[in-house]
Amino acid sequence: MKTDLRGAGVRGLGSEGPPRASDRASLRRTNLGLVLRLLRDAGPRPRTQIAEETGLPKATITNLVGELVERGLVREGEAERLGSVGRPSRTVEIDGRTICGIGAEINVDYLSLIAFDLRGETVFEWHTPIDARGSEPDAVLDRMAAAIGEAQDALRARGVHPVAVTIAAPGVIGMDTGVVSYASNIGWRDIAVTEGLRTRLGPAAPPIRLENDAKLGAVAEYLVAAASDIHDLIYVTGETGIGGGIISEGRLLRGSAGFAGEIGHMPLDPTGQPCTCGRRGCWETMVGLAALLRLAAPADDPVHDPTVDLDQRLTELRRRADADDPATRAALDTIADGLALGLALLVDVLNPRAIVLGGYFAHFGDHLIDRVRGELTARVMAPEAGRCDVVLSTLGFSAAARGGAYLALDSVYQDPGAISAAAG
């Protein structure tokens, strides 16, 4: 599967940005990044057009493109005639088939990993069910480290060099420390994820960083939405917990301390179900995966078994919904009403152009979407729900890992000069 990275310049990802142009060498590296990001965002184009759009001299562009070709990051494309006469110019386009970014997700019900190259081609994918809450954190990190190691070996055997790994985890995380401070749904508190993985993988490990799963999911969804000229959206996960990622004018919103998006713990029903955070009636107790399972099936039903792959369990519930099973359909109607209640609050406050429903919400999309849209229109103060459309994710449960893989590649776009010609 290919991810279209054009227009993918999501800002506010937390990268340090390109090197400061304090001397000739750093200026050159800054310009390399400028050219590479232009090709990513705008697509293939001739050198003359690159010069016009960057404001750099043609001779400089020729040298920069030559270096990017040497590093394996761009290549010569098709010849293109810019005028009625003269020799056709060859376009320059993103290459990067010999480098990749890895995104990996730690979820309540599964671990997953995906890698794609600079062109957006998927070059490795892995998924396994796990009961993260019922497992010791060390056991989870052991399994994730083993998966990353297996991915590295398989990729390097094919001549593909992983430049970085981004770990997606639920809850409150410290980007700088690499620590999951508190993730109620998996019972983690103060778990040093990046250091634990570095220790297990050893000195050959690529750089590893940690990020919130919903924020990475929002990044991945923005790559899709930007192609439709949508630059303001809220991504809402539908998993055991409910998380959110907010994109505003192409910028990922973090908040003053980086915790923006903890929407699953909005207290919408103070007399409702107890939440893993210690309070009652949080939004995720109303619309999270646990709520769906609780409403749709008794506790001894196989759909509650965490050792069974989540996709299989959801497929069974989907079969029941399609067969008009009363309990399943009633459960989905209740979920839709609770979902619309929370979404209306978000739309009133943030007025996004779109809300993207991910995770299990997308799995049952045709059973939920009309009811959610109708309730949203009725609840939002602005006419026509503030022109906000509710859409279903096409990425399923892979969104967070995909966002992580993109973030892992962000360092290449910020500083292409750090990629050796040997890696390219």
PDB file of C-alpha atoms in Angstrom, residues 26-281:
ATOM      1  CA  SER A  26      24.598  24.366   7.255  1.00  0.00           C
ATOM      2  CA  LEU A  27      23.163  26.718   4.618  1.00  0.00           C
ATOM      3  CA  ARG A  28      23.674  23.999   2.020  1.00  0.00           C
ATOM      4  CA  ARG A  29      21.925  21.437   4.230  1.00  0.00           C
ATOM      5  CA  THR A  30      19.064  23.866   4.785  1.00  0.00           C
ATOM      6  CA  ASN A  31      18.694  24.291   1.030  1.00  0.00           C
ATOM      7  CA  LEU A  32      18.792  20.528   0.493  1.00  0.00           C
ATOM      8  CA  GLY A  33      15.832  20.230   2.847  1.00  0.00           C
ATOM      9  CA  LEU A  34      14.040  23.063   1.080  1.00  0.00           C
ATOM     10  CA  VAL A  35      14.301  21.298  -2.283  1.00  0.00           C
ATOM     11  CA  LEU A  36      13.360  17.884  -0.906  1.00  0.00           C
ATOM     12  CA  ARG A  37      10.282  19.226   0.907  1.00  0.00           C
ATOM     13  CA  LEU A  38       9.192  21.071  -2.240  1.00  0.00           C
ATOM     14  CA  LEU A  39       9.297  17.832  -4.222  1.00  0.00           C
ATOM     15  CA  ARG A  40       7.363  16.057  -1.476  1.00  0.00           C
ATOM     16  CA  ASP A  41       4.657  18.706  -1.213  1.00  0.00           C
ATOM     17  CA  ALA A  42       4.330  19.776  -4.848  1.00  0.00           C
ATOM     18  CA  GLY A  43       5.381  16.687  -6.781  1.00  0.00           C
ATOM     19  CA  PRO A  44       7.919  16.174  -9.598  1.00  0.00           C
ATOM     20  CA  ARG A  45       9.152  19.241 -11.484  1.00  0.00           C
ATOM     21  CA  PRO A  46      12.058  20.355 -13.654  1.00  0.00           C
ATOM     22  CA  ARG A  47      15.116  22.047 -12.146  1.00  0.00           C
ATOM     23  CA  THR A  48      14.130  25.388 -13.702  1.00  0.00           C
ATOM     24  CA  GLN A  49      10.794  25.294 -11.921  1.00  0.00           C
ATOM     25  CA  ILE A  50      12.458  24.315  -8.640  1.00  0.00           C
ATOM     26  CA  ALA A  51      14.728  27.343  -9.002  1.00  0.00           C
ATOM     27  CA  GLU A  52      11.754  29.630  -9.626  1.00  0.00           C
ATOM     28  CA  GLU A  53       9.764  28.307  -6.678  1.00  0.00           C
ATOM     29  CA  THR A  54      12.642  28.312  -4.179  1.00  0.00           C
ATOM     30  CA  GLY A  55      14.234  31.553  -5.348  1.00  0.00           C
ATOM     31  CA  LEU A  56      17.628  29.842  -5.585  1.00  0.00           C
ATOM     32  CA  PRO A  57      19.945  30.229  -8.611  1.00  0.00           C
ATOM     33  CA  LYS A  58      19.710  27.532 -11.284  1.00  0.00           C
ATOM     34  CA  ALA A  59      23.345  26.579 -10.776  1.00  0.00           C
ATOM     35  CA  THR A  60      22.704  26.089  -7.067  1.00  0.00           C
ATOM     36  CA  ILE A  61      19.670  23.916  -7.791  1.00  0.00           C
ATOM     37  CA  THR A  62      21.714  21.793 -10.193  1.00  0.00           C
ATOM     38  CA  ASN A  63      24.314  21.162  -7.480  1.00  0.00           C
ATOM     39  CA  LEU A  64      21.685  20.484  -4.788  1.00  0.00           C
ATOM     40  CA  VAL A  65      19.772  18.053  -6.985  1.00  0.00           C
ATOM     41  CA  GLY A  66      23.029  16.304  -7.841  1.00  0.00           C
ATOM     42  CA  GLU A  67      23.769  15.794  -4.166  1.00  0.00           C
ATOM     43  CA  LEU A  68      20.241  14.545  -3.466  1.00  0.00           C
ATOM     44  CA  VAL A  69      20.594  12.071  -6.339  1.00  0.00           C
ATOM     45  CA  GLU A  70      23.908  10.888  -4.915  1.00  0.00           C
ATOM     46  CA  ARG A  71      22.263  10.317  -1.538  1.00  0.00           C
ATOM     47  CA  GLY A  72      19.499   8.303  -3.212  1.00  0.00           C
ATOM     48  CA  LEU A  73      16.765  10.733  -2.147  1.00  0.00           C
ATOM     49  CA  VAL A  74      15.654  11.965  -5.591  1.00  0.00           C
ATOM     50  CA  ARG A  75      15.946  10.729  -9.159  1.00  0.00           C
ATOM     51  CA  GLU A  76      15.507  11.949 -12.701  1.00  0.00           C
ATOM     52  CA  GLY A  77      11.957  11.490 -13.931  1.00  0.00           C
ATOM     53  CA  GLU A  78      10.194  11.989 -17.240  1.00  0.00           C
ATOM     54  CA  ALA A  79      11.244  14.603 -19.773  1.00  0.00           C
ATOM     55  CA  GLU A  80       8.858  17.573 -19.818  1.00  0.00           C
ATOM     56  CA  ARG A  81       8.599  20.285 -22.473  1.00  0.00           C
ATOM     57  CA  LEU A  82       7.970  23.641 -20.802  1.00  0.00           C
ATOM     58  CA  GLY A  83       7.466  25.624 -24.024  1.00  0.00           C
ATOM     59  CA  SER A  84       6.693  25.114 -27.662  1.00  0.00           C
ATOM     60  CA  VAL A  85      10.361  25.057 -28.641  1.00  0.00           C
ATOM     61  CA  GLY A  86      13.595  23.977 -27.069  1.00  0.00           C
ATOM     62  CA  ARG A  87      14.887  20.860 -25.510  1.00  0.00           C
ATOM     63  CA  PRO A  88      12.615  19.052 -22.992  1.00  0.00           C
ATOM     64  CA  SER A  89      13.700  19.273 -19.334  1.00  0.00           C
ATOM     65  CA  ARG A  90      13.835  16.181 -17.208  1.00  0.00           C
ATOM     66  CA  THR A  91      11.756  16.315 -14.049  1.00  0.00           C
ATOM     67  CA  VAL A  92      13.161  15.599 -10.604  1.00  0.00           C
ATOM     68  CA  GLU A  93      11.115  13.426  -8.230  1.00  0.00           C
ATOM     69  CA  ILE A  94      11.351  11.813  -4.809  1.00  0.00           C
ATOM     70  CA  ASP A  95      13.157   8.480  -4.751  1.00  0.00           C
ATOM     71  CA  GLY A  96      14.369   7.215  -1.359  1.00  0.00           C
ATOM     72  CA  ARG A  97      13.705   3.539  -2.022  1.00  0.00           C
ATOM     73  CA  THR A  98      16.722   2.497   0.028  1.00  0.00           C
ATOM     74  CA  ILE A  99      15.676   4.258   3.241  1.00  0.00           C
ATOM     75  CA  CYS A 100      12.570   3.875   5.339  1.00  0.00           C
ATOM     76  CA  GLY A 101      10.896   5.069   8.507  1.00  0.00           C
ATOM     77  CA  ILE A 102       9.391   2.619  10.990  1.00  0.00           C
ATOM     78  CA  GLY A 103       6.235   3.292  12.991  1.00  0.00           C
ATOM     79  CA  ALA A 104       5.199   0.877  15.753  1.00  0.00           C
ATOM     80  CA  GLU A 105       2.133   0.932  17.986  1.00  0.00           C
ATOM     81  CA  ILE A 106       1.555  -0.390  21.503  1.00  0.00           C
ATOM     82  CA  ASN A 107      -2.190  -0.863  21.902  1.00  0.00           C
ATOM     83  CA  VAL A 108      -4.393  -2.481  24.534  1.00  0.00           C
ATOM     84  CA  ASP A 109      -5.263  -5.345  22.189  1.00  0.00           C
ATOM     85  CA  TYR A 110      -2.359  -5.558  19.750  1.00  0.00           C
ATOM     86  CA  LEU A 111       1.138  -4.565  18.710  1.00  0.00           C
ATOM     87  CA  SER A 112       1.754  -3.428  15.164  1.00  0.00           C
ATOM     88  CA  LEU A 113       4.599  -2.159  13.016  1.00  0.00           C
ATOM     89  CA  ILE A 114       4.796  -0.643   9.567  1.00  0.00           C
ATOM     90  CA  ALA A 115       7.614   0.821   7.494  1.00  0.00           C
ATOM     91  CA  PHE A 116       7.471   2.826   4.321  1.00  0.00           C
ATOM     92  CA  ASP A 117      10.086   4.406   2.145  1.00  0.00           C
ATOM     93  CA  LEU A 118      10.391   8.036   1.137  1.00  0.00           C
ATOM     94  CA  ARG A 119       7.943   7.508  -1.740  1.00  0.00           C
ATOM     95  CA  GLY A 120       5.254   6.205   0.618  1.00  0.00           C
ATOM     96  CA  GLU A 121       5.580   2.573  -0.443  1.00  0.00           C
ATOM     97  CA  THR A 122       4.973   0.063   2.349  1.00  0.00           C
ATOM     98  CA  VAL A 123       8.118  -2.052   2.674  1.00  0.00           C
ATOM     99  CA  PHE A 124       7.329  -4.000   5.848  1.00  0.00           C
ATOM    100  CA  GLU A 125       4.219  -4.683   7.946  1.00  0.00           C
ATOM    101  CA  TRP A 126       3.566  -6.757  11.083  1.00  0.00           C
ATOM    102  CA  HIS A 127       0.697  -7.210  13.557  1.00  0.00           C
ATOM    103  CA  THR A 128      -0.011  -9.483  16.521  1.00  0.00           C
ATOM    104  CA  PRO A 129      -2.739  -9.642  19.180  1.00  0.00           C
ATOM    105  CA  ILE A 130      -1.696  -9.051  22.780  1.00  0.00           C
ATOM    106  CA  ASP A 131      -3.341  -8.356  26.121  1.00  0.00           C
ATOM    107  CA  ALA A 132      -1.203  -5.371  27.064  1.00  0.00           C
ATOM    108  CA  ARG A 133      -3.142  -4.597  30.221  1.00  0.00           C
ATOM    109  CA  GLY A 134      -2.838  -8.186  31.420  1.00  0.00           C
ATOM    110  CA  SER A 135       0.909  -8.343  30.614  1.00  0.00           C
ATOM    111  CA  GLU A 136       3.910  -6.908  32.399  1.00  0.00           C
ATOM    112  CA  PRO A 137       5.344  -3.826  30.652  1.00  0.00           C
ATOM    113  CA  ASP A 138       8.704  -5.591  30.264  1.00  0.00           C
ATOM    114  CA  ALA A 139       7.026  -8.441  28.384  1.00  0.00           C
ATOM    115  CA  VAL A 140       5.349  -5.973  26.025  1.00  0.00           C
ATOM    116  CA  LEU A 141       8.638  -4.169  25.401  1.00  0.00           C
ATOM    117  CA  ASP A 142      10.392  -7.505  24.854  1.00  0.00           C
ATOM    118  CA  ARG A 143       7.905  -8.392  22.116  1.00  0.00           C
ATOM    119  CA  MET A 144       8.065  -4.978  20.503  1.00  0.00           C
ATOM    120  CA  ALA A 145      11.873  -4.950  20.513  1.00  0.00           C
ATOM    121  CA  ALA A 146      11.901  -8.399  18.912  1.00  0.00           C
ATOM    122  CA  ALA A 147       9.536  -7.161  16.175  1.00  0.00           C
ATOM    123  CA  ILE A 148      11.671  -4.087  15.484  1.00  0.00           C
ATOM    124  CA  GLY A 149      14.783  -6.273  15.324  1.00  0.00           C
ATOM    125  CA  GLU A 150      13.097  -8.669  12.890  1.00  0.00           C
ATOM    126  CA  ALA A 151      11.977  -5.730  10.748  1.00  0.00           C
ATOM    127  CA  GLN A 152      15.501  -4.261  10.702  1.00  0.00           C
ATOM    128  CA  ASP A 153      17.011  -7.575   9.622  1.00  0.00           C
ATOM    129  CA  ALA A 154      14.439  -8.134   6.872  1.00  0.00           C
ATOM    130  CA  LEU A 155      14.766  -4.581   5.552  1.00  0.00           C
ATOM    131  CA  ARG A 156      18.559  -4.495   5.593  1.00  0.00           C
ATOM    132  CA  ALA A 157      18.654  -7.833   3.780  1.00  0.00           C
ATOM    133  CA  ARG A 158      16.794  -6.054   0.965  1.00  0.00           C
ATOM    134  CA  GLY A 159      19.145  -3.074   1.038  1.00  0.00           C
ATOM    135  CA  VAL A 160      16.707  -0.786   2.876  1.00  0.00           C
ATOM    136  CA  HIS A 161      18.104   1.300   5.733  1.00  0.00           C
ATOM    137  CA  PRO A 162      15.741   2.293   8.608  1.00  0.00           C
ATOM    138  CA  VAL A 163      16.517   5.911   9.522  1.00  0.00           C
ATOM    139  CA  ALA A 164      14.390   6.073  12.701  1.00  0.00           C
ATOM    140  CA  VAL A 165      11.597   4.418  14.685  1.00  0.00           C
ATOM    141  CA  THR A 166       8.592   6.155  16.224  1.00  0.00           C
ATOM    142  CA  ILE A 167       6.658   4.326  18.934  1.00  0.00           C
ATOM    143  CA  ALA A 168       2.957   5.154  19.282  1.00  0.00           C
ATOM    144  CA  ALA A 169       1.574   4.618  22.769  1.00  0.00           C
ATOM    145  CA  PRO A 170      -1.683   5.575  24.494  1.00  0.00           C
ATOM    146  CA  GLY A 171      -2.003   8.030  27.346  1.00  0.00           C
ATOM    147  CA  VAL A 172       0.183  10.840  28.589  1.00  0.00           C
ATOM    148  CA  ILE A 173       3.691  10.565  27.224  1.00  0.00           C
ATOM    149  CA  GLY A 174       6.879  12.600  27.538  1.00  0.00           C
ATOM    150  CA  MET A 175       8.340  13.198  24.095  1.00  0.00           C
ATOM    151  CA  ASP A 176      11.640  14.440  25.490  1.00  0.00           C
ATOM    152  CA  THR A 177      11.985  11.690  28.089  1.00  0.00           C
ATOM    153  CA  GLY A 178      10.492   8.819  26.089  1.00  0.00           C
ATOM    154  CA  VAL A 179       8.401   7.855  29.115  1.00  0.00           C
ATOM    155  CA  VAL A 180       4.739   6.837  29.231  1.00  0.00           C
ATOM    156  CA  SER A 181       3.756   8.834  32.299  1.00  0.00           C
ATOM    157  CA  TYR A 182       0.244   7.464  32.581  1.00  0.00           C
ATOM    158  CA  ALA A 183      -1.760   5.193  30.305  1.00  0.00           C
ATOM    159  CA  SER A 184      -4.817   4.067  32.223  1.00  0.00           C
ATOM    160  CA  ASN A 185      -6.088   1.620  29.606  1.00  0.00           C
ATOM    161  CA  ILE A 186      -2.957  -0.532  29.740  1.00  0.00           C
ATOM    162  CA  GLY A 187      -2.157   0.186  33.392  1.00  0.00           C
ATOM    163  CA  TRP A 188       1.216   1.805  32.701  1.00  0.00           C
ATOM    164  CA  ARG A 189       2.730   4.502  34.861  1.00  0.00           C
ATOM    165  CA  ASP A 190       6.232   5.952  34.406  1.00  0.00           C
ATOM    166  CA  ILE A 191       7.411   3.328  31.908  1.00  0.00           C
ATOM    167  CA  ALA A 192      10.651   4.284  30.091  1.00  0.00           C
ATOM    168  CA  VAL A 193       9.702   3.014  26.643  1.00  0.00           C
ATOM    169  CA  THR A 194      12.453   4.426  24.418  1.00  0.00           C
ATOM    170  CA  GLU A 195      15.263   3.627  26.837  1.00  0.00           C
ATOM    171  CA  GLY A 196      13.869   0.130  27.351  1.00  0.00           C
ATOM    172  CA  LEU A 197      13.772  -0.510  23.610  1.00  0.00           C
ATOM    173  CA  ARG A 198      17.241   0.961  23.028  1.00  0.00           C
ATOM    174  CA  THR A 199      18.672  -1.325  25.700  1.00  0.00           C
ATOM    175  CA  ARG A 200      17.014  -4.383  24.183  1.00  0.00           C
ATOM    176  CA  LEU A 201      18.012  -3.530  20.599  1.00  0.00           C
ATOM    177  CA  GLY A 202      21.587  -2.571  21.365  1.00  0.00           C
ATOM    178  CA  PRO A 203      23.924  -0.084  19.686  1.00  0.00           C
ATOM    179  CA  ALA A 204      22.761  -0.985  16.168  1.00  0.00           C
ATOM    180  CA  ALA A 205      19.287   0.415  16.870  1.00  0.00           C
ATOM    181  CA  PRO A 206      18.171   3.437  14.819  1.00  0.00           C
ATOM    182  CA  PRO A 207      17.039   6.563  16.707  1.00  0.00           C
ATOM    183  CA  ILE A 208      13.835   5.854  18.654  1.00  0.00           C
ATOM    184  CA  ARG A 209      11.249   8.353  19.814  1.00  0.00           C
ATOM    185  CA  LEU A 210       7.886   8.138  21.554  1.00  0.00           C
ATOM    186  CA  GLU A 211       4.626   9.884  20.631  1.00  0.00           C
ATOM    187  CA  ASN A 212       0.962   9.708  21.565  1.00  0.00           C
ATOM    188  CA  ASP A 213      -0.979   7.279  19.375  1.00  0.00           C
ATOM    189  CA  ALA A 214      -3.917   9.578  18.602  1.00  0.00           C
ATOM    190  CA  LYS A 215      -1.648  12.436  17.541  1.00  0.00           C
ATOM    191  CA  LEU A 216       0.179  10.132  15.154  1.00  0.00           C
ATOM    192  CA  GLY A 217      -3.140   8.888  13.846  1.00  0.00           C
ATOM    193  CA  ALA A 218      -4.109  12.495  13.135  1.00  0.00           C
ATOM    194  CA  VAL A 219      -0.880  12.987  11.176  1.00  0.00           C
ATOM    195  CA  ALA A 220      -1.610   9.921   9.049  1.00  0.00           C
ATOM    196  CA  GLU A 221      -5.178  11.041   8.415  1.00  0.00           C
ATOM    197  CA  TYR A 222      -3.985  14.500   7.442  1.00  0.00           C
ATOM    198  CA  LEU A 223      -1.852  12.976   4.696  1.00  0.00           C
ATOM    199  CA  VAL A 224      -5.106  11.662   3.234  1.00  0.00           C
ATOM    200  CA  ALA A 225      -7.252  14.745   3.910  1.00  0.00           C
ATOM    201  CA  ALA A 226      -4.743  17.265   2.558  1.00  0.00           C
ATOM    202  CA  ALA A 227      -5.236  15.794  -0.909  1.00  0.00           C
ATOM    203  CA  SER A 228      -8.840  17.056  -0.658  1.00  0.00           C
ATOM    204  CA  ASP A 229      -7.635  20.468   0.555  1.00  0.00           C
ATOM    205  CA  ILE A 230      -8.745  19.810   4.154  1.00  0.00           C
ATOM    206  CA  HIS A 231      -6.321  21.386   6.615  1.00  0.00           C
ATOM    207  CA  ASP A 232      -8.443  21.550   9.783  1.00  0.00           C
ATOM    208  CA  LEU A 233      -9.573  18.248  11.213  1.00  0.00           C
ATOM    209  CA  ILE A 234     -10.029  16.218  14.363  1.00  0.00           C
ATOM    210  CA  TYR A 235      -9.105  12.561  14.330  1.00  0.00           C
ATOM    211  CA  VAL A 236     -11.056  10.481  16.867  1.00  0.00           C
ATOM    212  CA  THR A 237      -9.825   6.997  17.639  1.00  0.00           C
ATOM    213  CA  GLY A 238     -12.295   4.217  18.311  1.00  0.00           C
ATOM    214  CA  GLU A 239     -10.428   1.732  20.458  1.00  0.00           C
ATOM    215  CA  THR A 240     -10.510   0.622  24.092  1.00  0.00           C
ATOM    216  CA  GLY A 241      -9.736   4.233  24.898  1.00  0.00           C
ATOM    217  CA  ILE A 242     -10.869   7.254  22.935  1.00  0.00           C
ATOM    218  CA  GLY A 243      -8.129   9.651  21.897  1.00  0.00           C
ATOM    219  CA  GLY A 244      -7.994  12.653  19.659  1.00  0.00           C
ATOM    220  CA  GLY A 245      -5.525  14.389  17.407  1.00  0.00           C
ATOM    221  CA  ILE A 246      -6.194  17.934  16.245  1.00  0.00           C
ATOM    222  CA  ILE A 247      -4.860  19.473  13.038  1.00  0.00           C
ATOM    223  CA  SER A 248      -5.426  23.222  12.617  1.00  0.00           C
ATOM    224  CA  GLU A 249      -4.257  24.952   9.420  1.00  0.00           C
ATOM    225  CA  GLY A 250      -1.924  22.033   8.811  1.00  0.00           C
ATOM    226  CA  ARG A 251      -0.464  22.249  12.308  1.00  0.00           C
ATOM    227  CA  LEU A 252      -0.639  19.487  14.900  1.00  0.00           C
ATOM    228  CA  LEU A 253      -1.933  21.061  18.108  1.00  0.00           C
ATOM    229  CA  ARG A 254      -0.176  19.924  21.252  1.00  0.00           C
ATOM    230  CA  GLY A 255      -1.208  22.471  23.870  1.00  0.00           C
ATOM    231  CA  SER A 256       1.107  24.277  26.266  1.00  0.00           C
ATOM    232  CA  ALA A 257       2.351  21.054  27.881  1.00  0.00           C
ATOM    233  CA  GLY A 258       1.760  18.680  24.970  1.00  0.00           C
ATOM    234  CA  PHE A 259      -1.364  17.019  26.356  1.00  0.00           C
ATOM    235  CA  ALA A 260      -3.994  18.400  23.948  1.00  0.00           C
ATOM    236  CA  GLY A 261      -6.328  15.727  22.609  1.00  0.00           C
ATOM    237  CA  GLU A 262      -7.200  13.776  25.780  1.00  0.00           C
ATOM    238  CA  ILE A 263     -10.830  13.863  24.714  1.00  0.00           C
ATOM    239  CA  GLY A 264     -11.687  10.377  25.916  1.00  0.00           C
ATOM    240  CA  HIS A 265     -11.821  11.599  29.498  1.00  0.00           C
ATOM    241  CA  MET A 266     -14.339  14.388  28.984  1.00  0.00           C
ATOM    242  CA  PRO A 267     -16.821  13.749  31.848  1.00  0.00           C
ATOM    243  CA  LEU A 268     -20.078  13.551  29.876  1.00  0.00           C
ATOM    244  CA  ASP A 269     -22.045  11.292  32.252  1.00  0.00           C
ATOM    245  CA  PRO A 270     -21.007  11.784  35.914  1.00  0.00           C
ATOM    246  CA  THR A 271     -23.345   8.989  37.053  1.00  0.00           C
ATOM    247  CA  GLY A 272     -22.202   6.584  34.347  1.00  0.00           C
ATOM    248  CA  GLN A 273     -19.746   3.701  34.174  1.00  0.00           C
ATOM    249  CA  PRO A 274     -16.470   3.807  36.150  1.00  0.00           C
ATOM    250  CA  CYS A 275     -13.440   4.679  34.011  1.00  0.00           C
ATOM    251  CA  THR A 276      -9.928   3.255  34.244  1.00  0.00           C
ATOM    252  CA  CYS A 277      -8.751   6.779  35.119  1.00  0.00           C
ATOM    253  CA  GLY A 278     -10.637   6.572  38.433  1.00  0.00           C
ATOM    254  CA  ARG A 279     -13.551   8.837  37.508  1.00  0.00           C
ATOM    255  CA  ARG A 280     -17.041   8.052  36.251  1.00  0.00           C
ATOM    256  CA  GLY A 281     -18.800   8.709  32.986  1.00  0.00           C
TER     257      GLY A 281
END
